């Protein structure tokens, strides 16, 4: 959804707005047209009006926990019984404002609705909410890792009371608690926004972090003696709006204003998640997910998020080296490049081979192959770890993007490794599509995967026989079901009958013990499905 919508001083004629699936909404005296059913808080964002919030997150459900997003809402007044509604000259009814505020994150807009994001009522209520949120908060910003990038800190300054009336003893908990190898919990700072628990339950499917107890004693915690052992735990740190969850690799390393930031691409797997790499004093200190709509939606696997620590390993080469008298010696880039150029200058190009990094981005791969083929004149290039598929096979298949795979009502056929283990961000996108958007998942994998519990059909062929199963599935679509690879014909027929909408195959080798030719044969079979992409 667009972040901003064209704001006009005029309302779109009612019929025209409805025809386009839009509704007229007045935000702080300006009319805008937005898709019907949009959440009020998103409409305010489109109108470039700030509404403070904590529990709301664009990629999560709206529990209405924190009550910080209060706005005043208005609707056309209802006529008294027996009376007709009165209209203004433009054909719209006058807005009557409600005497109490509503939360903007859990309510959607309707035709002719009015929203006020400021005013005495809204400001007084927000002030009260802030005061409640801060009652038990330790106010330890100077020693909190979130200081400088904390929405609670910022919004207390912007919308909160100047001083506290709370003189009683605040809650105290043991802190910080390492709830996993990488995440620390400081419960005193928690404002019970429910973001971490919703992420774990709804997005990752790892119900390992919860609220416990009730009322004033409610606290976020993990199960006794069970760590927060989720492959995606780092996302809870990123979305926690206070310093209650912190990441061990970043704790007390820097303040946000010390950090330099570079948008980049995660290099751990082939998903290509968007990340921002943050560094200080020439050392990478953390990676954060970027909300790239077509890729990872801001989520990262812990491998993507915390894998950067290898960059700071003492074993890593940090300078070019040349061999002098049989020994490798560090040198500068200019002498190293000169030595490489001298070594390559008089060599027959056919005798040169270039091995690129298998984990580089497409852009980097393009750059080094251009050097190899365009400058050195050699076709001897390779960039695989021995776990991939033949390039000619991959390039010959019709392509699909992650968004196409996650099309509501479409079908995903999984042939390959467990995405939860190897393609973390793709796992989260597929999981969302299956759970929320009615995408059908059919697994053709030798073992169960992290998606098996939500898959429509889990077919497990004997190892090395996925090609036979894929061919049988395609034949079953044409009504010719048979047993294949140890999977009974009726299970294959049921899976074939479930295929609907655009079909996307997530393709890879289930294990490197399995020949790439088997996966290629499976792909060739599945490529016969109508409109399929890979
Ligand atoms: S730990 Fe953070 S994300 Fe979780 S409920 Fe508390 S404030 Fe919200
Ligand atoms: S953001 Fe709306 S209730 Fe929390």
Short mmCIF file of C-alpha atoms and ligand atoms in Angstrom, two decimals:
data_model
loop_
_atom_site.label_atom_id
_atom_site.label_comp_id
_atom_site.label_asym_id
_atom_site.label_seq_id
_atom_site.Cartn_x
_atom_site.Cartn_y
_atom_site.Cartn_z
CA UNK A 1 0.00 0.00 0.00
CA UNK A 2 1.21 3.48 -0.81
CA UNK A 3 2.56 5.46 2.12
CA UNK A 4 0.91 8.63 1.03
CA UNK A 5 -2.19 9.44 -0.93
CA UNK A 6 -2.99 12.56 -2.88
CA UNK A 7 -4.67 14.90 -0.43
CA UNK A 8 -7.24 17.25 -1.82
CA UNK A 9 -9.24 20.07 -0.35
CA UNK A 10 -12.25 18.51 -2.07
CA UNK A 11 -14.07 15.27 -1.65
CA UNK A 12 -14.29 12.97 -4.64
CA UNK A 13 -17.93 12.68 -5.74
CA UNK A 14 -19.37 9.87 -3.68
CA UNK A 15 -20.31 7.65 -6.61
CA UNK A 16 -16.94 8.09 -8.27
CA UNK A 17 -15.10 7.21 -5.05
CA UNK A 18 -17.18 4.06 -4.58
CA UNK A 19 -16.64 3.08 -8.21
CA UNK A 20 -12.89 3.13 -7.61
CA UNK A 21 -13.17 1.20 -4.35
CA UNK A 22 -12.21 4.36 -2.45
CA UNK A 23 -13.80 6.24 0.41
CA UNK A 24 -13.58 9.93 1.29
CA UNK A 25 -11.96 10.56 4.65
CA UNK A 26 -11.29 13.88 6.31
CA UNK A 27 -8.02 13.95 8.28
CA UNK A 28 -7.46 17.14 10.24
CA UNK A 29 -9.71 19.13 7.88
CA UNK A 30 -8.17 17.76 4.66
CA UNK A 31 -10.10 15.29 2.52
CA UNK A 32 -8.28 12.34 1.00
CA UNK A 33 -9.45 9.28 -0.87
CA UNK A 34 -8.20 5.92 0.32
CA UNK A 35 -9.06 2.29 -0.32
CA UNK A 36 -12.06 1.19 1.66
CA UNK A 37 -11.10 -0.94 4.68
CA UNK A 38 -7.76 0.79 5.31
CA UNK A 39 -6.80 1.07 8.97
CA UNK A 40 -7.26 4.59 10.35
CA UNK A 41 -3.63 4.81 11.44
CA UNK A 42 -2.51 4.04 7.88
CA UNK A 43 -4.84 6.70 6.50
CA UNK A 44 -3.28 9.23 8.88
CA UNK A 45 0.15 8.20 7.61
CA UNK A 46 -1.01 8.71 4.03
CA UNK A 47 -2.19 12.17 5.03
CA UNK A 48 1.26 12.73 6.58
CA UNK A 49 -0.16 13.12 10.08
CA UNK A 50 1.76 11.54 12.91
CA UNK A 51 -0.10 9.21 15.24
CA UNK A 52 2.08 7.85 18.06
CA UNK A 53 1.85 4.10 18.54
CA UNK A 54 3.62 1.14 20.11
CA UNK A 55 1.76 -2.10 19.55
CA UNK A 56 0.76 -1.35 15.95
CA UNK A 57 3.12 -2.75 13.32
CA UNK A 58 2.41 -2.77 9.59
CA UNK A 59 3.14 -6.48 9.26
CA UNK A 60 1.32 -7.66 12.39
CA UNK A 61 -2.29 -7.88 13.54
CA UNK A 62 -3.74 -5.06 15.67
CA UNK A 63 -4.44 -6.11 19.25
CA UNK A 64 -5.07 -2.54 20.48
CA UNK A 65 -2.86 -3.14 23.51
CA UNK A 66 -1.08 0.11 24.18
CA UNK A 67 -3.93 2.65 23.54
CA UNK A 68 -1.37 5.20 22.40
CA UNK A 69 -2.83 5.75 18.93
CA UNK A 70 -5.93 7.55 20.18
CA UNK A 71 -7.63 9.90 17.71
CA UNK A 72 -11.01 11.56 17.60
CA UNK A 73 -13.39 10.03 15.11
CA UNK A 74 -16.44 11.53 13.45
CA UNK A 75 -19.22 10.14 11.27
CA UNK A 76 -22.27 11.61 9.57
CA UNK A 77 -24.93 12.11 12.24
CA UNK A 78 -27.86 9.72 12.29
CA UNK A 79 -31.25 11.33 11.83
CA UNK A 80 -33.75 11.01 14.65
CA UNK A 81 -36.45 8.38 14.10
CA UNK A 82 -38.88 9.61 11.49
CA UNK A 83 -36.55 12.34 10.23
CA UNK A 84 -34.56 12.31 6.98
CA UNK A 85 -30.80 12.88 6.98
CA UNK A 86 -29.82 16.42 6.09
CA UNK A 87 -27.19 16.97 3.42
CA UNK A 88 -24.79 19.76 2.71
CA UNK A 89 -24.54 21.40 -0.71
CA UNK A 90 -21.95 18.88 -1.90
CA UNK A 91 -24.27 15.98 -1.15
CA UNK A 92 -22.47 14.83 2.00
CA UNK A 93 -23.74 14.76 5.54
CA UNK A 94 -22.06 16.88 8.17
CA UNK A 95 -19.58 15.06 10.41
CA UNK A 96 -20.54 14.67 14.06
CA UNK A 97 -17.56 14.13 16.35
CA UNK A 98 -17.57 11.45 19.01
CA UNK A 99 -17.01 12.70 22.56
CA UNK A 100 -14.47 9.93 23.34
CA UNK A 101 -11.33 8.99 21.38
CA UNK A 102 -10.86 5.69 19.54
CA UNK A 103 -7.73 3.73 18.71
CA UNK A 104 -6.61 4.29 15.14
CA UNK A 105 -4.76 0.99 14.68
CA UNK A 106 -7.68 -1.40 15.00
CA UNK A 107 -10.45 0.58 13.27
CA UNK A 108 -10.91 0.92 9.55
CA UNK A 109 -12.20 3.94 7.68
CA UNK A 110 -15.65 4.34 6.15
CA UNK A 111 -17.19 6.80 3.71
CA UNK A 112 -17.36 10.37 4.97
CA UNK A 113 -15.43 9.55 8.16
CA UNK A 114 -13.54 12.29 9.95
CA UNK A 115 -10.32 11.84 11.95
CA UNK A 116 -8.71 14.39 14.23
CA UNK A 117 -5.13 13.58 15.21
CA UNK A 118 -4.75 16.67 17.39
CA UNK A 119 -6.92 18.78 19.66
CA UNK A 120 -7.52 19.04 23.40
CA UNK A 121 -9.36 15.73 23.72
CA UNK A 122 -6.74 13.69 21.84
CA UNK A 123 -3.80 15.33 23.55
CA UNK A 124 -5.23 14.99 27.04
CA UNK A 125 -6.00 11.31 26.50
CA UNK A 126 -2.57 10.56 25.03
CA UNK A 127 -1.01 12.31 27.97
CA UNK A 128 -2.90 10.02 30.30
CA UNK A 129 -1.89 6.89 28.38
CA UNK A 130 1.76 7.93 28.48
CA UNK A 131 1.52 8.46 32.21
CA UNK A 132 0.14 4.94 32.69
CA UNK A 133 2.79 3.42 30.43
CA UNK A 134 5.53 5.09 32.43
CA UNK A 135 4.19 4.14 35.87
CA UNK A 136 6.35 1.05 36.11
CA UNK A 137 8.93 1.92 33.50
CA UNK A 138 12.36 2.31 35.12
CA UNK A 139 13.22 5.46 33.11
CA UNK A 140 16.78 4.20 32.80
CA UNK A 141 17.39 5.71 29.37
CA UNK A 142 21.03 6.67 30.07
CA UNK A 143 21.97 3.01 30.56
CA UNK A 144 19.45 1.49 28.13
CA UNK A 145 20.64 0.15 24.80
CA UNK A 146 17.55 1.55 23.08
CA UNK A 147 18.34 5.12 24.12
CA UNK A 148 18.40 7.44 21.13
CA UNK A 149 16.18 5.23 18.97
CA UNK A 150 13.41 4.45 21.45
CA UNK A 151 9.84 5.34 20.45
CA UNK A 152 8.88 5.43 24.15
CA UNK A 153 11.63 7.95 24.86
CA UNK A 154 10.77 10.07 21.81
CA UNK A 155 7.03 10.02 22.39
CA UNK A 156 7.37 10.77 26.08
CA UNK A 157 9.14 13.95 25.05
CA UNK A 158 6.63 14.73 22.30
CA UNK A 159 3.32 13.66 23.85
CA UNK A 160 3.91 12.78 27.50
CA UNK A 161 3.50 14.67 30.76
CA UNK A 162 6.46 16.75 31.85
CA UNK A 163 6.73 15.00 35.20
CA UNK A 164 5.50 11.90 36.99
CA UNK A 165 2.95 11.88 39.80
CA UNK A 166 3.90 8.30 40.65
CA UNK A 167 5.86 8.26 43.90
CA UNK A 168 5.28 4.62 44.86
CA UNK A 169 7.86 1.85 44.52
CA UNK A 170 8.09 0.58 40.94
CA UNK A 171 8.10 -3.09 39.96
CA UNK A 172 11.45 -4.85 40.07
CA UNK A 173 12.46 -7.97 38.20
CA UNK A 174 15.64 -9.93 37.84
CA UNK A 175 17.48 -8.48 34.84
CA UNK A 176 18.67 -8.87 32.23
CA UNK A 177 17.68 -12.46 31.55
CA UNK A 178 19.38 -14.19 28.60
CA UNK A 179 16.33 -15.85 27.03
CA UNK A 180 18.47 -17.25 24.21
CA UNK A 181 22.08 -17.17 23.09
CA UNK A 182 21.51 -13.83 21.40
CA UNK A 183 18.51 -12.14 23.07
CA UNK A 184 18.36 -10.55 26.54
CA UNK A 185 15.11 -9.64 28.31
CA UNK A 186 14.74 -6.72 30.70
CA UNK A 187 11.12 -7.03 31.86
CA UNK A 188 11.03 -3.79 33.81
CA UNK A 189 11.19 -1.86 30.57
CA UNK A 190 8.47 -3.86 28.82
CA UNK A 191 5.27 -1.94 28.03
CA UNK A 192 3.35 -5.13 27.16
CA UNK A 193 2.79 -4.10 23.58
CA UNK A 194 2.57 -7.74 22.49
CA UNK A 195 4.73 -7.23 19.41
CA UNK A 196 7.33 -9.89 20.29
CA UNK A 197 4.71 -12.45 21.24
CA UNK A 198 2.62 -11.76 18.14
CA UNK A 199 5.68 -12.05 15.93
CA UNK A 200 6.66 -15.34 17.52
CA UNK A 201 3.13 -16.78 17.33
CA UNK A 202 1.76 -15.34 14.11
CA UNK A 203 4.79 -14.76 11.88
CA UNK A 204 7.43 -17.31 12.89
CA UNK A 205 5.07 -19.92 14.36
CA UNK A 206 7.42 -20.39 17.33
CA UNK A 207 5.21 -20.01 20.39
CA UNK A 208 8.13 -19.64 22.75
CA UNK A 209 7.63 -16.19 24.27
CA UNK A 210 4.42 -15.26 26.06
CA UNK A 211 2.67 -13.04 28.55
CA UNK A 212 2.23 -14.60 31.97
CA UNK A 213 0.30 -13.58 35.08
CA UNK A 214 -2.40 -10.93 35.07
CA UNK A 215 -3.15 -7.27 35.67
CA UNK A 216 -0.32 -5.31 37.20
CA UNK A 217 1.79 -8.47 37.35
CA UNK A 218 1.55 -9.25 33.64
CA UNK A 219 5.01 -9.84 32.24
CA UNK A 220 6.58 -11.18 29.12
CA UNK A 221 8.58 -14.35 29.60
CA UNK A 222 9.67 -17.65 28.12
CA UNK A 223 8.66 -21.05 29.45
CA UNK A 224 10.68 -22.26 32.46
CA UNK A 225 13.90 -23.95 31.35
CA UNK A 226 13.04 -23.44 27.69
CA UNK A 227 15.13 -20.91 25.80
CA UNK A 228 13.67 -18.64 23.15
CA UNK A 229 15.20 -21.00 20.59
CA UNK A 230 13.65 -19.50 17.48
CA UNK A 231 15.55 -19.12 14.21
CA UNK A 232 13.96 -15.68 13.99
CA UNK A 233 14.39 -14.35 17.54
CA UNK A 234 16.33 -11.26 16.42
CA UNK A 235 13.21 -9.80 14.81
CA UNK A 236 11.63 -9.38 18.24
CA UNK A 237 14.59 -7.21 19.25
CA UNK A 238 14.17 -5.06 16.16
CA UNK A 239 10.43 -4.51 16.65
CA UNK A 240 10.44 -4.11 20.45
CA UNK A 241 9.54 -0.42 20.86
CA UNK A 242 11.53 -0.14 24.10
CA UNK A 243 14.77 -1.60 25.43
CA UNK A 244 13.11 -4.69 26.92
CA UNK A 245 14.63 -7.01 24.32
CA UNK A 246 18.22 -6.43 23.32
CA UNK A 247 20.63 -8.36 21.13
CA UNK A 248 23.77 -9.65 22.80
CA UNK A 249 26.13 -8.82 19.90
CA UNK A 250 25.09 -5.14 19.99
CA UNK A 251 24.62 -4.56 23.73
CA UNK A 252 26.53 -1.51 24.93
CA UNK A 253 28.55 -1.30 21.71
CA UNK A 254 27.31 2.05 20.37
CA UNK A 255 24.64 4.71 20.36
CA UNK A 256 22.53 5.23 17.23
CA UNK A 257 24.12 8.59 16.52
CA UNK A 258 27.56 6.89 16.39
CA UNK A 259 26.49 4.54 13.62
CA UNK A 260 27.14 4.77 9.92
CA UNK A 261 24.50 3.06 7.85
CA UNK A 262 24.61 1.34 4.47
CA UNK A 263 21.67 -0.35 2.77
CA UNK A 264 22.76 -3.72 1.47
CA UNK A 265 21.71 -7.29 0.72
CA UNK A 266 22.02 -10.17 3.18
CA UNK A 267 24.58 -12.67 1.99
CA UNK A 268 23.81 -15.79 4.02
CA UNK A 269 21.33 -17.33 1.58
CA UNK A 270 19.86 -16.81 -1.87
CA UNK A 271 16.77 -14.87 -0.74
CA UNK A 272 18.55 -11.52 -1.00
CA UNK A 273 16.91 -9.90 2.03
CA UNK A 274 17.30 -6.12 2.27
CA UNK A 275 19.34 -5.08 5.27
CA UNK A 276 20.92 -2.00 6.66
CA UNK A 277 24.48 -2.57 7.80
CA UNK A 278 25.37 -0.37 10.76
CA UNK A 279 28.97 0.21 11.72
CA UNK A 280 31.03 2.34 14.02
CA UNK A 281 34.76 3.00 14.00
CA UNK A 282 35.15 0.80 10.93
CA UNK A 283 33.54 -2.22 12.56
CA UNK A 284 30.17 -3.72 11.66
CA UNK A 285 28.03 -3.73 14.82
CA UNK A 286 24.60 -4.87 13.70
CA UNK A 287 22.32 -5.66 10.78
CA UNK A 288 18.67 -4.61 10.72
CA UNK A 289 16.02 -5.84 8.31
CA UNK A 290 14.62 -3.31 5.85
CA UNK A 291 10.93 -3.40 4.99
CA UNK A 292 11.36 -4.33 1.33
CA UNK A 293 7.86 -5.19 0.16
CA UNK A 294 9.01 -7.55 -2.57
CA UNK A 295 11.49 -9.48 -0.45
CA UNK A 296 11.70 -9.82 3.32
CA UNK A 297 9.19 -7.32 4.76
CA UNK A 298 11.79 -6.25 7.31
CA UNK A 299 12.19 -9.76 8.75
CA UNK A 300 15.53 -11.58 8.90
CA UNK A 301 16.57 -15.01 10.07
CA UNK A 302 19.05 -14.99 12.94
CA UNK A 303 21.66 -16.34 10.54
CA UNK A 304 21.20 -13.29 8.33
CA UNK A 305 21.05 -10.91 11.28
CA UNK A 306 23.87 -12.19 13.44
CA UNK A 307 26.09 -13.85 10.81
CA UNK A 308 28.00 -10.58 10.46
CA UNK A 309 30.09 -11.46 13.50
CA UNK A 310 32.28 -13.54 11.18
CA UNK A 311 33.28 -10.26 9.51
CA UNK A 312 35.10 -9.26 12.68
CA UNK A 313 36.90 -12.60 13.04
CA UNK A 314 40.63 -12.41 13.60
CA UNK A 315 41.05 -15.16 11.00
CA UNK A 316 39.62 -12.97 8.26
CA UNK A 317 41.89 -11.45 5.63
CA UNK A 318 41.70 -7.70 5.98
CA UNK A 319 44.41 -6.71 3.50
CA UNK A 320 45.54 -8.01 0.10
CA UNK A 321 48.52 -10.38 0.20
CA UNK A 322 51.19 -11.22 -2.35
CA UNK A 323 53.68 -14.06 -2.28
CA UNK A 324 57.25 -12.85 -1.94
CA UNK A 325 60.02 -15.46 -1.91
CA UNK A 326 57.46 -18.16 -1.24
CA UNK A 327 55.81 -16.37 1.71
CA UNK A 328 52.52 -14.44 1.72
CA UNK A 329 52.95 -10.85 2.82
CA UNK A 330 50.37 -8.11 3.41
CA UNK A 331 50.50 -5.23 1.00
CA UNK A 332 48.42 -2.33 -0.30
CA UNK A 333 45.77 -2.59 -3.03
CA UNK A 334 47.87 -0.84 -5.70
CA UNK A 335 50.87 -3.23 -5.49
CA UNK A 336 48.55 -6.24 -5.16
CA UNK A 337 46.57 -5.28 -8.27
CA UNK A 338 49.82 -4.57 -10.14
CA UNK A 339 51.15 -8.03 -9.19
CA UNK A 340 47.90 -9.67 -10.33
CA UNK A 341 47.96 -7.75 -13.62
CA UNK A 342 51.59 -8.73 -14.28
CA UNK A 343 50.78 -12.37 -13.61
CA UNK A 344 47.81 -12.35 -16.00
CA UNK A 345 49.16 -10.18 -18.81
CA UNK A 346 50.93 -12.77 -20.95
CA UNK A 347 48.82 -15.80 -20.10
CA UNK A 348 46.66 -17.50 -22.72
CA UNK A 349 43.04 -16.62 -21.68
CA UNK A 350 42.05 -20.26 -22.19
CA UNK A 351 44.40 -21.13 -19.31
CA UNK A 352 42.78 -18.64 -16.90
CA UNK A 353 39.96 -19.73 -14.59
CA UNK A 354 38.02 -17.37 -12.30
CA UNK A 355 36.17 -18.62 -9.23
CA UNK A 356 33.68 -16.11 -7.83
CA UNK A 357 31.96 -16.07 -4.46
CA UNK A 358 28.79 -18.15 -4.37
CA UNK A 359 27.18 -15.77 -1.89
CA UNK A 360 27.67 -12.52 -3.79
CA UNK A 361 24.78 -10.39 -5.00
CA UNK A 362 23.68 -10.51 -8.64
CA UNK A 363 25.35 -7.14 -9.20
CA UNK A 364 28.70 -8.35 -7.83
CA UNK A 365 28.46 -11.58 -9.81
CA UNK A 366 27.82 -9.56 -12.95
CA UNK A 367 30.84 -7.34 -12.24
CA UNK A 368 33.35 -10.15 -11.82
CA UNK A 369 32.06 -12.19 -14.76
CA UNK A 370 32.35 -9.06 -16.89
CA UNK A 371 35.97 -8.77 -15.75
CA UNK A 372 36.58 -12.44 -16.56
CA UNK A 373 34.82 -12.57 -19.91
CA UNK A 374 35.13 -9.00 -21.15
CA UNK A 375 38.63 -8.11 -19.94
CA UNK A 376 40.51 -11.34 -19.36
CA UNK A 377 38.76 -13.06 -22.26
CA UNK A 378 38.09 -16.36 -20.52
CA UNK A 379 34.89 -18.38 -20.26
CA UNK A 380 36.32 -20.52 -17.45
CA UNK A 381 34.17 -19.16 -14.62
CA UNK A 382 32.43 -20.83 -11.72
CA UNK A 383 30.78 -19.69 -8.51
CA UNK A 384 29.18 -22.68 -6.87
CA UNK A 385 29.82 -24.52 -3.66
CA UNK A 386 28.88 -27.78 -5.33
CA UNK A 387 25.37 -27.62 -3.86
CA UNK A 388 23.60 -25.82 -6.69
CA UNK A 389 21.87 -26.68 -9.93
CA UNK A 390 23.34 -26.45 -13.44
CA UNK A 391 23.17 -22.85 -14.63
CA UNK A 392 21.76 -23.81 -18.03
CA UNK A 393 18.86 -25.61 -16.34
CA UNK A 394 18.07 -22.73 -14.00
CA UNK A 395 18.25 -20.12 -16.74
CA UNK A 396 15.94 -22.18 -18.95
CA UNK A 397 13.08 -22.15 -16.43
CA UNK A 398 10.36 -19.47 -16.33
CA UNK A 399 11.06 -17.16 -13.39
CA UNK A 400 8.81 -16.17 -10.50
CA UNK A 401 9.35 -13.60 -7.77
CA UNK A 402 8.64 -14.07 -4.06
CA UNK A 403 5.52 -11.93 -4.46
CA UNK A 404 4.28 -14.16 -7.27
CA UNK A 405 4.88 -17.22 -5.09
CA UNK A 406 2.88 -15.60 -2.30
CA UNK A 407 -0.07 -14.62 -4.49
CA UNK A 408 -3.31 -15.05 -2.54
CA UNK A 409 -5.11 -18.12 -3.82
CA UNK A 410 -2.05 -19.42 -5.69
CA UNK A 411 -0.11 -22.65 -5.24
CA UNK A 412 3.48 -23.20 -4.13
CA UNK A 413 5.17 -26.52 -4.83
CA UNK A 414 8.22 -27.01 -2.64
CA UNK A 415 10.94 -29.19 -4.13
CA UNK A 416 14.10 -28.92 -2.14
CA UNK A 417 15.55 -28.20 1.26
CA UNK A 418 13.63 -26.97 4.31
CA UNK A 419 13.18 -23.20 3.82
CA UNK A 420 13.13 -22.74 7.59
CA UNK A 421 16.69 -24.05 7.75
CA UNK A 422 18.11 -22.55 4.58
CA UNK A 423 15.95 -19.66 3.33
CA UNK A 424 14.68 -17.97 6.48
CA UNK A 425 13.02 -14.85 5.07
CA UNK A 426 11.36 -16.87 2.30
CA UNK A 427 10.04 -19.27 4.95
CA UNK A 428 8.36 -16.35 6.75
CA UNK A 429 6.83 -15.00 3.53
CA UNK A 430 5.54 -18.42 2.51
CA UNK A 431 4.19 -19.06 5.98
CA UNK A 432 2.29 -15.77 5.90
CA UNK A 433 0.89 -16.54 2.45
CA UNK A 434 -0.33 -19.99 3.48
CA UNK A 435 -1.74 -18.97 6.88
CA UNK A 436 -3.28 -15.63 5.91
CA UNK A 437 -3.78 -15.45 2.16
CA UNK A 438 -5.08 -18.87 1.22
CA UNK A 439 -1.99 -19.94 -0.73
CA UNK A 440 -1.86 -23.72 -1.12
CA UNK A 441 1.44 -25.38 -0.27
CA UNK A 442 2.35 -28.78 -1.70
CA UNK A 443 5.59 -30.28 -0.42
CA UNK A 444 7.58 -32.76 -2.48
CA UNK A 445 10.34 -33.26 0.05
CA UNK A 446 11.96 -36.45 1.34
CA UNK A 447 11.46 -35.35 4.96
CA UNK A 448 9.13 -33.06 6.90
CA UNK A 449 10.02 -29.36 6.81
CA UNK A 450 9.27 -26.33 8.94
CA UNK A 451 6.22 -25.75 6.74
CA UNK A 452 4.79 -29.28 6.97
CA UNK A 453 2.33 -28.39 9.74
CA UNK A 454 0.61 -25.83 7.51
CA UNK A 455 1.13 -27.51 4.13
CA UNK A 456 -2.01 -28.53 2.28
CA UNK A 457 -0.29 -31.68 1.06
CA UNK A 458 2.99 -33.14 2.31
CA UNK A 459 4.26 -35.80 -0.06
CA UNK A 460 7.54 -37.40 0.95
CA UNK A 461 9.21 -39.35 -1.86
CA UNK A 462 11.96 -41.86 -1.25
CA UNK A 463 15.33 -40.07 -1.27
CA UNK A 464 16.51 -39.57 -4.85
CA UNK A 465 13.06 -40.08 -6.41
CA UNK A 466 11.52 -36.61 -6.33
CA UNK A 467 11.65 -36.54 -10.14
CA UNK A 468 9.34 -39.57 -10.30
CA UNK A 469 6.94 -37.96 -7.85
CA UNK A 470 6.93 -34.65 -9.76
CA UNK A 471 6.13 -36.46 -13.03
CA UNK A 472 3.34 -38.39 -11.30
CA UNK A 473 1.89 -35.16 -9.89
CA UNK A 474 1.80 -33.59 -13.34
CA UNK A 475 0.12 -36.70 -14.79
CA UNK A 476 -2.39 -36.66 -11.93
CA UNK A 477 -3.38 -33.12 -12.92
CA UNK A 478 -4.46 -34.65 -16.25
CA UNK A 479 -6.43 -37.32 -14.40
CA UNK A 480 -3.84 -40.10 -14.58
CA UNK A 481 -2.91 -40.76 -10.93
CA UNK A 482 -0.50 -43.56 -9.98
CA UNK A 483 1.76 -44.60 -7.11
CA UNK A 484 5.20 -43.01 -7.36
CA UNK A 485 8.37 -42.81 -5.25
CA UNK A 486 6.65 -44.57 -2.36
CA UNK A 487 3.70 -42.12 -2.33
CA UNK A 488 0.24 -43.63 -2.91
CA UNK A 489 -1.79 -42.57 -5.94
CA UNK A 490 -4.68 -41.15 -3.90
CA UNK A 491 -2.36 -38.75 -2.03
CA UNK A 492 -0.88 -37.59 -5.33
CA UNK A 493 -4.35 -37.18 -6.86
CA UNK A 494 -5.50 -35.11 -3.86
CA UNK A 495 -2.47 -32.83 -4.18
CA UNK A 496 -3.03 -32.45 -7.92
CA UNK A 497 -6.68 -31.52 -7.34
CA UNK A 498 -5.60 -28.80 -4.89
CA UNK A 499 -3.46 -26.97 -7.47
CA UNK A 500 -5.14 -23.68 -8.30
CA UNK A 501 -4.24 -20.14 -9.31
CA UNK A 502 -0.70 -19.22 -10.32
CA UNK A 503 1.75 -22.04 -9.56
CA UNK A 504 5.26 -21.37 -8.28
CA UNK A 505 7.89 -24.03 -7.68
CA UNK A 506 10.48 -23.36 -4.98
CA UNK A 507 13.33 -25.39 -6.39
CA UNK A 508 16.54 -26.66 -4.84
CA UNK A 509 18.42 -29.80 -3.97
CA UNK A 510 17.03 -31.48 -0.87
CA UNK A 511 20.55 -32.54 0.05
CA UNK A 512 23.94 -32.50 -1.62
CA UNK A 513 23.96 -36.30 -1.40
CA UNK A 514 21.25 -36.19 -4.07
CA UNK A 515 22.34 -35.65 -7.65
CA UNK A 516 21.44 -32.29 -9.19
CA UNK A 517 20.12 -34.20 -12.21
CA UNK A 518 17.20 -35.53 -10.12
CA UNK A 519 16.11 -32.01 -9.17
CA UNK A 520 16.50 -30.86 -12.77
CA UNK A 521 14.31 -33.75 -13.96
CA UNK A 522 11.69 -32.80 -11.36
CA UNK A 523 11.80 -29.20 -12.61
CA UNK A 524 11.40 -30.33 -16.23
CA UNK A 525 8.35 -32.38 -15.25
CA UNK A 526 6.77 -29.54 -13.25
CA UNK A 527 7.45 -27.02 -16.01
CA UNK A 528 4.57 -28.66 -17.89
CA UNK A 529 2.08 -27.20 -15.40
CA UNK A 530 0.19 -24.30 -16.90
CA UNK A 531 1.64 -20.86 -16.15
CA UNK A 532 4.22 -22.23 -13.73
CA UNK A 533 7.16 -20.11 -12.52
CA UNK A 534 10.30 -21.11 -10.59
S1 LIG B 1 9.29 -7.15 25.33
FE1 LIG B 1 9.15 -5.39 23.93
S2 LIG B 1 8.04 -6.19 22.15
FE2 LIG B 1 7.70 -7.63 23.84
S3 LIG B 1 5.78 -6.97 24.80
FE3 LIG B 1 7.46 -5.99 25.93
S4 LIG B 1 7.72 -4.00 24.95
FE4 LIG B 1 6.53 -5.24 23.56
S1 LIG B 2 -0.97 1.31 18.47
FE1 LIG B 2 -3.11 1.35 18.63
S2 LIG B 2 -3.51 0.49 20.56
FE2 LIG B 2 -1.37 0.33 20.34
#
